[in-house]
Amino acid sequence: MTKTFVLGRAIFAVALGSLGVQCLLRGNAIPTLEPVTSAAALPLIGWITGIVLIAAAIASLLRASASYGAAVIAAVVLLWVALLHLPALIAAPKNGGEWTGASESLAIGGAALVLFGLTRIPDALAARCILAGRIFFGVCMLGFGALHFIYIAYVAFVIPGWIPAHVFFGYATGVAHVAAGLGILTGVLGRIAALCTALMFGSWVLIVHSPRVIAKSQDPNEWTSMLIALAMCGATLLIAEAFARRTQRVEGAND
């Protein structure tokens, strides 16, 4: 196992497991990712989600159960997209917050598919899962870029005050998302795009989300935003690993 894979899997698992812990502590579903509308069902759903995510995250870190853990994460999160986000988007197609949540869920589900493809499963199945995961993630990166452009005022607002030219950097991160999405989708400089994106998300955890969590430690939305950014950092490291392994297979076949 490469350092990129080990680090990416660890970061991804810690982020998803921490989201599960948040569910148990609050007795509630995950803000943004799991938009359950029934208030009466929230405590039960929160407990189930928490237990499943924690167990799956731990399983994904163990060699014997890694494929099962990744498969469960992918199935659960992609079910959120199909059963919760899709109906919400149909009902309110101009809701930017819902587009963000749906894209984040689809990206995390795609990353879990990539992780599943990187475990010990048959090569043909692995290739299909990695490709599907890349497509999901790459499309979401394009969507994030578009959302940065559409909601530039909000993006500029959340950039820390000590960073100058908020609007410029808001647009710049939108361009970075689009470039990363194109690289991941097409495979052109795909590994470099994924590694740069991992660095981008990781830096946001440190300079954007961590200070906001410290300032508003009782706000579950701030914790969720930070953990999603952390999950995206791990996700892009896993995608970078998938590109590296593909290159190794091609080079091996040509020898």
PDB file of C-alpha atoms in Angstrom:
ATOM      1  CA  MET A   1       0.000   0.000   0.000  1.00  0.00           C
ATOM      2  CA  THR A   2       1.314   3.420  -0.923  1.00  0.00           C
ATOM      3  CA  LYS A   3       1.472   6.375   1.442  1.00  0.00           C
ATOM      4  CA  THR A   4      -1.103   8.179  -0.692  1.00  0.00           C
ATOM      5  CA  PHE A   5      -3.576   5.324  -0.296  1.00  0.00           C
ATOM      6  CA  VAL A   6      -2.969   4.879   3.426  1.00  0.00           C
ATOM      7  CA  LEU A   7      -3.291   8.602   4.120  1.00  0.00           C
ATOM      8  CA  GLY A   8      -6.324   9.071   1.866  1.00  0.00           C
ATOM      9  CA  ARG A   9      -8.157   6.096   3.323  1.00  0.00           C
ATOM     10  CA  ALA A  10      -7.376   7.190   6.884  1.00  0.00           C
ATOM     11  CA  ILE A  11      -8.550  10.769   6.321  1.00  0.00           C
ATOM     12  CA  PHE A  12     -11.704   9.602   4.544  1.00  0.00           C
ATOM     13  CA  ALA A  13     -12.528   7.077   7.267  1.00  0.00           C
ATOM     14  CA  VAL A  14     -11.876   9.536  10.108  1.00  0.00           C
ATOM     15  CA  ALA A  15     -14.129  12.116   8.456  1.00  0.00           C
ATOM     16  CA  LEU A  16     -16.990   9.675   7.849  1.00  0.00           C
ATOM     17  CA  GLY A  17     -16.617   8.098  11.275  1.00  0.00           C
ATOM     18  CA  SER A  18     -16.644  11.539  12.895  1.00  0.00           C
ATOM     19  CA  LEU A  19     -19.846  12.399  11.056  1.00  0.00           C
ATOM     20  CA  GLY A  20     -21.253   9.217  12.575  1.00  0.00           C
ATOM     21  CA  VAL A  21     -20.152  10.283  16.049  1.00  0.00           C
ATOM     22  CA  GLN A  22     -21.848  13.629  15.477  1.00  0.00           C
ATOM     23  CA  CYS A  23     -25.087  11.786  14.660  1.00  0.00           C
ATOM     24  CA  LEU A  24     -24.931   9.816  17.906  1.00  0.00           C
ATOM     25  CA  LEU A  25     -24.101  12.842  20.049  1.00  0.00           C
ATOM     26  CA  ARG A  26     -26.917  14.922  18.565  1.00  0.00           C
ATOM     27  CA  GLY A  27     -29.435  12.162  17.950  1.00  0.00           C
ATOM     28  CA  ASN A  28     -29.992  13.686  14.545  1.00  0.00           C
ATOM     29  CA  ALA A  29     -29.282  13.181  10.852  1.00  0.00           C
ATOM     30  CA  ILE A  30     -26.255  14.798   9.216  1.00  0.00           C
ATOM     31  CA  PRO A  31     -26.951  18.410   8.232  1.00  0.00           C
ATOM     32  CA  THR A  32     -26.736  19.015   4.481  1.00  0.00           C
ATOM     33  CA  LEU A  33     -25.827  15.430   3.542  1.00  0.00           C
ATOM     34  CA  GLU A  34     -28.908  13.677   4.908  1.00  0.00           C
ATOM     35  CA  PRO A  35     -31.886  16.041   4.465  1.00  0.00           C
ATOM     36  CA  VAL A  36     -34.567  14.104   6.337  1.00  0.00           C
ATOM     37  CA  THR A  37     -37.805  16.096   6.499  1.00  0.00           C
ATOM     38  CA  SER A  38     -39.667  14.069   9.145  1.00  0.00           C
ATOM     39  CA  ALA A  39     -38.826  15.570  12.542  1.00  0.00           C
ATOM     40  CA  ALA A  40     -40.263  12.572  14.379  1.00  0.00           C
ATOM     41  CA  ALA A  41     -37.893  10.200  12.590  1.00  0.00           C
ATOM     42  CA  LEU A  42     -34.731  12.251  13.117  1.00  0.00           C
ATOM     43  CA  PRO A  43     -33.532  10.695  16.419  1.00  0.00           C
ATOM     44  CA  LEU A  44     -33.883   7.119  15.146  1.00  0.00           C
ATOM     45  CA  ILE A  45     -32.332   7.954  11.789  1.00  0.00           C
ATOM     46  CA  GLY A  46     -29.505   9.768  13.543  1.00  0.00           C
ATOM     47  CA  TRP A  47     -28.681   6.755  15.683  1.00  0.00           C
ATOM     48  CA  ILE A  48     -28.853   4.330  12.758  1.00  0.00           C
ATOM     49  CA  THR A  49     -26.735   6.605  10.566  1.00  0.00           C
ATOM     50  CA  GLY A  50     -24.177   7.089  13.311  1.00  0.00           C
ATOM     51  CA  ILE A  51     -23.757   3.400  14.057  1.00  0.00           C
ATOM     52  CA  VAL A  52     -23.566   2.447  10.373  1.00  0.00           C
ATOM     53  CA  LEU A  53     -21.029   5.151   9.474  1.00  0.00           C
ATOM     54  CA  ILE A  54     -18.779   4.436  12.449  1.00  0.00           C
ATOM     55  CA  ALA A  55     -18.822   0.683  11.803  1.00  0.00           C
ATOM     56  CA  ALA A  56     -18.247   1.109   8.067  1.00  0.00           C
ATOM     57  CA  ALA A  57     -15.441   3.617   8.601  1.00  0.00           C
ATOM     58  CA  ILE A  58     -13.635   1.267  10.975  1.00  0.00           C
ATOM     59  CA  ALA A  59     -14.183  -1.666   8.612  1.00  0.00           C
ATOM     60  CA  SER A  60     -12.721   0.298   5.697  1.00  0.00           C
ATOM     61  CA  LEU A  61      -9.440   0.630   7.600  1.00  0.00           C
ATOM     62  CA  LEU A  62      -9.005  -3.114   8.140  1.00  0.00           C
ATOM     63  CA  ARG A  63      -7.572  -5.252   5.351  1.00  0.00           C
ATOM     64  CA  ALA A  64     -10.026  -8.114   5.848  1.00  0.00           C
ATOM     65  CA  SER A  65     -13.121  -5.910   5.823  1.00  0.00           C
ATOM     66  CA  ALA A  66     -12.062  -2.876   3.763  1.00  0.00           C
ATOM     67  CA  SER A  67     -14.214  -3.758   0.759  1.00  0.00           C
ATOM     68  CA  TYR A  68     -17.295  -4.255   2.928  1.00  0.00           C
ATOM     69  CA  GLY A  69     -16.791  -0.961   4.737  1.00  0.00           C
ATOM     70  CA  ALA A  70     -16.308   0.979   1.502  1.00  0.00           C
ATOM     71  CA  ALA A  71     -19.325  -0.705  -0.096  1.00  0.00           C
ATOM     72  CA  VAL A  72     -21.561   0.194   2.838  1.00  0.00           C
ATOM     73  CA  ILE A  73     -20.450   3.841   2.792  1.00  0.00           C
ATOM     74  CA  ALA A  74     -21.049   4.046  -0.958  1.00  0.00           C
ATOM     75  CA  ALA A  75     -24.469   2.392  -0.732  1.00  0.00           C
ATOM     76  CA  VAL A  76     -25.689   4.522   2.177  1.00  0.00           C
ATOM     77  CA  VAL A  77     -24.530   7.870   0.807  1.00  0.00           C
ATOM     78  CA  LEU A  78     -25.728   7.180  -2.741  1.00  0.00           C
ATOM     79  CA  LEU A  79     -29.111   6.171  -1.314  1.00  0.00           C
ATOM     80  CA  TRP A  80     -29.268   9.619   0.294  1.00  0.00           C
ATOM     81  CA  VAL A  81     -28.741  11.104  -3.155  1.00  0.00           C
ATOM     82  CA  ALA A  82     -31.471   9.002  -4.763  1.00  0.00           C
ATOM     83  CA  LEU A  83     -34.076   9.035  -1.987  1.00  0.00           C
ATOM     84  CA  LEU A  84     -33.537  12.398  -0.277  1.00  0.00           C
ATOM     85  CA  HIS A  85     -31.654  14.836  -2.498  1.00  0.00           C
ATOM     86  CA  LEU A  86     -33.202  14.011  -5.862  1.00  0.00           C
ATOM     87  CA  PRO A  87     -36.808  14.601  -4.705  1.00  0.00           C
ATOM     88  CA  ALA A  88     -35.713  17.811  -2.962  1.00  0.00           C
ATOM     89  CA  LEU A  89     -34.032  19.061  -6.140  1.00  0.00           C
ATOM     90  CA  ILE A  90     -37.095  18.257  -8.211  1.00  0.00           C
ATOM     91  CA  ALA A  91     -39.257  20.179  -5.741  1.00  0.00           C
ATOM     92  CA  ALA A  92     -36.900  23.177  -5.538  1.00  0.00           C
ATOM     93  CA  PRO A  93     -34.511  23.180  -8.518  1.00  0.00           C
ATOM     94  CA  LYS A  94     -33.239  26.690  -7.759  1.00  0.00           C
ATOM     95  CA  ASN A  95     -32.196  25.911  -4.173  1.00  0.00           C
ATOM     96  CA  GLY A  96     -28.422  26.425  -4.111  1.00  0.00           C
ATOM     97  CA  GLY A  97     -28.062  24.871  -0.677  1.00  0.00           C
ATOM     98  CA  GLU A  98     -29.721  21.678  -1.847  1.00  0.00           C
ATOM     99  CA  TRP A  99     -27.504  21.522  -4.935  1.00  0.00           C
ATOM    100  CA  THR A 100     -24.492  21.851  -2.635  1.00  0.00           C
ATOM    101  CA  GLY A 101     -25.663  19.081  -0.318  1.00  0.00           C
ATOM    102  CA  ALA A 102     -26.566  16.778  -3.187  1.00  0.00           C
ATOM    103  CA  SER A 103     -23.198  17.354  -4.845  1.00  0.00           C
ATOM    104  CA  GLU A 104     -21.312  16.729  -1.608  1.00  0.00           C
ATOM    105  CA  SER A 105     -23.213  13.489  -1.033  1.00  0.00           C
ATOM    106  CA  LEU A 106     -22.655  12.306  -4.609  1.00  0.00           C
ATOM    107  CA  ALA A 107     -18.951  13.173  -4.404  1.00  0.00           C
ATOM    108  CA  ILE A 108     -18.511  11.266  -1.134  1.00  0.00           C
ATOM    109  CA  GLY A 109     -20.462   8.318  -2.516  1.00  0.00           C
ATOM    110  CA  GLY A 110     -18.270   8.371  -5.611  1.00  0.00           C
ATOM    111  CA  ALA A 111     -15.131   8.444  -3.480  1.00  0.00           C
ATOM    112  CA  ALA A 112     -16.386   5.435  -1.537  1.00  0.00           C
ATOM    113  CA  LEU A 113     -16.831   3.603  -4.853  1.00  0.00           C
ATOM    114  CA  VAL A 114     -13.219   4.441  -5.721  1.00  0.00           C
ATOM    115  CA  LEU A 115     -12.101   3.122  -2.334  1.00  0.00           C
ATOM    116  CA  PHE A 116     -14.112  -0.048  -2.949  1.00  0.00           C
ATOM    117  CA  GLY A 117     -12.365  -0.417  -6.303  1.00  0.00           C
ATOM    118  CA  LEU A 118      -8.974  -0.091  -4.640  1.00  0.00           C
ATOM    119  CA  THR A 119      -9.634  -2.997  -2.263  1.00  0.00           C
ATOM    120  CA  ARG A 120      -9.228  -6.697  -2.972  1.00  0.00           C
ATOM    121  CA  ILE A 121     -12.048  -7.264  -5.442  1.00  0.00           C
ATOM    122  CA  PRO A 122     -11.987  -8.675  -9.015  1.00  0.00           C
ATOM    123  CA  ASP A 123     -10.187  -6.410 -11.485  1.00  0.00           C
ATOM    124  CA  ALA A 124     -13.161  -5.962 -13.817  1.00  0.00           C
ATOM    125  CA  LEU A 125     -15.463  -4.900 -10.979  1.00  0.00           C
ATOM    126  CA  ALA A 126     -12.756  -2.650  -9.557  1.00  0.00           C
ATOM    127  CA  ALA A 127     -12.306  -0.858 -12.879  1.00  0.00           C
ATOM    128  CA  ARG A 128     -16.045  -0.218 -13.226  1.00  0.00           C
ATOM    129  CA  CYS A 129     -16.384   1.066  -9.666  1.00  0.00           C
ATOM    130  CA  ILE A 130     -13.384   3.374  -9.971  1.00  0.00           C
ATOM    131  CA  LEU A 131     -14.657   4.762 -13.266  1.00  0.00           C
ATOM    132  CA  ALA A 132     -18.145   5.352 -11.845  1.00  0.00           C
ATOM    133  CA  GLY A 133     -16.671   6.963  -8.745  1.00  0.00           C
ATOM    134  CA  ARG A 134     -14.461   9.233 -10.832  1.00  0.00           C
ATOM    135  CA  ILE A 135     -17.420  10.306 -12.950  1.00  0.00           C
ATOM    136  CA  PHE A 136     -19.557  11.075  -9.896  1.00  0.00           C
ATOM    137  CA  PHE A 137     -16.748  12.998  -8.231  1.00  0.00           C
ATOM    138  CA  GLY A 138     -15.640  14.838 -11.358  1.00  0.00           C
ATOM    139  CA  VAL A 139     -19.166  15.975 -12.215  1.00  0.00           C
ATOM    140  CA  CYS A 140     -19.606  17.235  -8.666  1.00  0.00           C
ATOM    141  CA  MET A 141     -16.384  19.225  -8.908  1.00  0.00           C
ATOM    142  CA  LEU A 142     -17.776  20.953 -11.991  1.00  0.00           C
ATOM    143  CA  GLY A 143     -20.936  21.623 -10.013  1.00  0.00           C
ATOM    144  CA  PHE A 144     -18.970  23.085  -7.102  1.00  0.00           C
ATOM    145  CA  GLY A 145     -17.213  25.384  -9.544  1.00  0.00           C
ATOM    146  CA  ALA A 146     -20.524  26.570 -10.970  1.00  0.00           C
ATOM    147  CA  LEU A 147     -21.896  27.169  -7.467  1.00  0.00           C
ATOM    148  CA  HIS A 148     -18.830  29.280  -6.641  1.00  0.00           C
ATOM    149  CA  PHE A 149     -19.589  31.499  -9.623  1.00  0.00           C
ATOM    150  CA  ILE A 150     -23.331  31.736  -8.946  1.00  0.00           C
ATOM    151  CA  TYR A 151     -22.985  32.389  -5.211  1.00  0.00           C
ATOM    152  CA  ILE A 152     -19.757  34.368  -5.280  1.00  0.00           C
ATOM    153  CA  ALA A 153     -21.004  36.763  -2.581  1.00  0.00           C
ATOM    154  CA  TYR A 154     -21.379  33.931  -0.062  1.00  0.00           C
ATOM    155  CA  VAL A 155     -18.073  32.351  -1.071  1.00  0.00           C
ATOM    156  CA  ALA A 156     -16.308  35.681  -0.569  1.00  0.00           C
ATOM    157  CA  PHE A 157     -18.010  36.062   2.827  1.00  0.00           C
ATOM    158  CA  VAL A 158     -16.669  32.776   4.255  1.00  0.00           C
ATOM    159  CA  ILE A 159     -13.068  33.462   3.203  1.00  0.00           C
ATOM    160  CA  PRO A 160     -11.100  34.499   6.336  1.00  0.00           C
ATOM    161  CA  GLY A 161     -10.702  38.231   6.810  1.00  0.00           C
ATOM    162  CA  TRP A 162      -6.902  38.130   6.804  1.00  0.00           C
ATOM    163  CA  ILE A 163      -6.913  36.895   3.200  1.00  0.00           C
ATOM    164  CA  PRO A 164      -7.137  39.824   0.751  1.00  0.00           C
ATOM    165  CA  ALA A 165      -9.180  40.043  -2.454  1.00  0.00           C
ATOM    166  CA  HIS A 166     -12.045  37.797  -1.341  1.00  0.00           C
ATOM    167  CA  VAL A 167     -13.937  37.996  -4.616  1.00  0.00           C
ATOM    168  CA  PHE A 168     -10.834  37.186  -6.645  1.00  0.00           C
ATOM    169  CA  PHE A 169     -10.055  34.120  -4.549  1.00  0.00           C
ATOM    170  CA  GLY A 170     -13.708  33.090  -4.676  1.00  0.00           C
ATOM    171  CA  TYR A 171     -13.609  33.031  -8.458  1.00  0.00           C
ATOM    172  CA  ALA A 172     -10.150  31.425  -8.406  1.00  0.00           C
ATOM    173  CA  THR A 173     -11.389  28.509  -6.304  1.00  0.00           C
ATOM    174  CA  GLY A 174     -14.325  28.128  -8.690  1.00  0.00           C
ATOM    175  CA  VAL A 175     -11.898  27.854 -11.593  1.00  0.00           C
ATOM    176  CA  ALA A 176      -9.809  25.381  -9.574  1.00  0.00           C
ATOM    177  CA  HIS A 177     -12.868  23.183  -9.020  1.00  0.00           C
ATOM    178  CA  VAL A 178     -13.682  23.169 -12.727  1.00  0.00           C
ATOM    179  CA  ALA A 179     -10.080  22.380 -13.692  1.00  0.00           C
ATOM    180  CA  ALA A 180      -9.951  19.548 -11.158  1.00  0.00           C
ATOM    181  CA  GLY A 181     -13.257  18.158 -12.379  1.00  0.00           C
ATOM    182  CA  LEU A 182     -12.076  18.137 -15.983  1.00  0.00           C
ATOM    183  CA  GLY A 183      -8.806  16.451 -15.033  1.00  0.00           C
ATOM    184  CA  ILE A 184     -10.536  13.769 -12.982  1.00  0.00           C
ATOM    185  CA  LEU A 185     -13.185  13.126 -15.651  1.00  0.00           C
ATOM    186  CA  THR A 186     -10.861  13.004 -18.648  1.00  0.00           C
ATOM    187  CA  GLY A 187      -7.789  11.549 -16.982  1.00  0.00           C
ATOM    188  CA  VAL A 188      -5.626  14.287 -18.506  1.00  0.00           C
ATOM    189  CA  LEU A 189      -3.203  15.136 -15.702  1.00  0.00           C
ATOM    190  CA  GLY A 190      -5.741  13.356 -13.526  1.00  0.00           C
ATOM    191  CA  ARG A 191      -3.391  12.377 -10.713  1.00  0.00           C
ATOM    192  CA  ILE A 192      -1.914  15.877 -10.511  1.00  0.00           C
ATOM    193  CA  ALA A 193      -5.417  17.380 -10.508  1.00  0.00           C
ATOM    194  CA  ALA A 194      -6.488  15.064  -7.695  1.00  0.00           C
ATOM    195  CA  LEU A 195      -3.392  15.774  -5.591  1.00  0.00           C
ATOM    196  CA  CYS A 196      -3.772  19.538  -6.032  1.00  0.00           C
ATOM    197  CA  THR A 197      -7.426  19.266  -5.060  1.00  0.00           C
ATOM    198  CA  ALA A 198      -6.503  17.293  -1.951  1.00  0.00           C
ATOM    199  CA  LEU A 199      -4.129  20.094  -1.002  1.00  0.00           C
ATOM    200  CA  MET A 200      -6.871  22.660  -1.615  1.00  0.00           C
ATOM    201  CA  PHE A 201      -9.442  20.895   0.557  1.00  0.00           C
ATOM    202  CA  GLY A 202      -6.862  20.172   3.247  1.00  0.00           C
ATOM    203  CA  SER A 203      -5.868  23.828   3.393  1.00  0.00           C
ATOM    204  CA  TRP A 204      -9.524  24.810   3.759  1.00  0.00           C
ATOM    205  CA  VAL A 205      -9.854  22.533   6.773  1.00  0.00           C
ATOM    206  CA  LEU A 206      -6.997  24.426   8.411  1.00  0.00           C
ATOM    207  CA  ILE A 207      -7.578  28.037   7.393  1.00  0.00           C
ATOM    208  CA  VAL A 208     -11.338  28.246   6.774  1.00  0.00           C
ATOM    209  CA  HIS A 209     -13.239  25.582   8.698  1.00  0.00           C
ATOM    210  CA  SER A 210     -11.158  25.049  11.846  1.00  0.00           C
ATOM    211  CA  PRO A 211     -11.375  28.712  12.948  1.00  0.00           C
ATOM    212  CA  ARG A 212     -15.138  28.699  12.327  1.00  0.00           C
ATOM    213  CA  VAL A 213     -15.549  25.508  14.378  1.00  0.00           C
ATOM    214  CA  ILE A 214     -13.507  27.019  17.220  1.00  0.00           C
ATOM    215  CA  ALA A 215     -15.630  30.182  17.129  1.00  0.00           C
ATOM    216  CA  LYS A 216     -18.934  28.263  16.928  1.00  0.00           C
ATOM    217  CA  SER A 217     -18.164  24.937  18.564  1.00  0.00           C
ATOM    218  CA  GLN A 218     -21.838  24.259  19.355  1.00  0.00           C
ATOM    219  CA  ASP A 219     -22.971  24.696  15.755  1.00  0.00           C
ATOM    220  CA  PRO A 220     -23.376  21.262  14.099  1.00  0.00           C
ATOM    221  CA  ASN A 221     -23.366  22.841  10.644  1.00  0.00           C
ATOM    222  CA  GLU A 222     -19.817  24.133  11.144  1.00  0.00           C
ATOM    223  CA  TRP A 223     -18.620  20.702  12.273  1.00  0.00           C
ATOM    224  CA  THR A 224     -20.332  19.085   9.298  1.00  0.00           C
ATOM    225  CA  SER A 225     -18.771  21.537   6.847  1.00  0.00           C
ATOM    226  CA  MET A 226     -15.300  20.884   8.256  1.00  0.00           C
ATOM    227  CA  LEU A 227     -15.725  17.106   8.190  1.00  0.00           C
ATOM    228  CA  ILE A 228     -17.052  17.199   4.625  1.00  0.00           C
ATOM    229  CA  ALA A 229     -13.986  19.188   3.548  1.00  0.00           C
ATOM    230  CA  LEU A 230     -11.814  16.626   5.354  1.00  0.00           C
ATOM    231  CA  ALA A 231     -13.630  13.776   3.603  1.00  0.00           C
ATOM    232  CA  MET A 232     -13.100  15.485   0.249  1.00  0.00           C
ATOM    233  CA  CYS A 233      -9.385  15.779   0.999  1.00  0.00           C
ATOM    234  CA  GLY A 234      -9.172  12.048   1.659  1.00  0.00           C
ATOM    235  CA  ALA A 235     -11.369  11.331  -1.361  1.00  0.00           C
ATOM    236  CA  THR A 236      -9.085  13.124  -3.779  1.00  0.00           C
ATOM    237  CA  LEU A 237      -6.051  11.297  -2.401  1.00  0.00           C
ATOM    238  CA  LEU A 238      -7.862   8.024  -3.121  1.00  0.00           C
ATOM    239  CA  ILE A 239      -8.617   9.187  -6.663  1.00  0.00           C
ATOM    240  CA  ALA A 240      -4.951  10.114  -7.100  1.00  0.00           C
ATOM    241  CA  GLU A 241      -4.043   6.589  -5.993  1.00  0.00           C
ATOM    242  CA  ALA A 242      -6.466   5.133  -8.543  1.00  0.00           C
ATOM    243  CA  PHE A 243      -4.754   7.094 -11.325  1.00  0.00           C
ATOM    244  CA  ALA A 244      -1.331   5.941 -10.113  1.00  0.00           C
ATOM    245  CA  ARG A 245      -2.366   2.289 -10.157  1.00  0.00           C
ATOM    246  CA  ARG A 246      -3.839   2.652 -13.637  1.00  0.00           C
ATOM    247  CA  THR A 247      -0.537   4.078 -14.883  1.00  0.00           C
ATOM    248  CA  GLN A 248       1.355   1.187 -13.295  1.00  0.00           C
ATOM    249  CA  ARG A 249      -0.915  -1.362 -14.998  1.00  0.00           C
ATOM    250  CA  VAL A 250      -0.463   0.293 -18.392  1.00  0.00           C
ATOM    251  CA  GLU A 251       3.304   0.438 -17.986  1.00  0.00           C
ATOM    252  CA  GLY A 252       3.371  -3.182 -16.827  1.00  0.00           C
ATOM    253  CA  ALA A 253       1.350  -4.288 -19.843  1.00  0.00           C
ATOM    254  CA  ASN A 254       3.789  -2.518 -22.168  1.00  0.00           C
ATOM    255  CA  ASP A 255       6.888  -4.169 -20.674  1.00  0.00           C
TER     256      ASP A 255
END
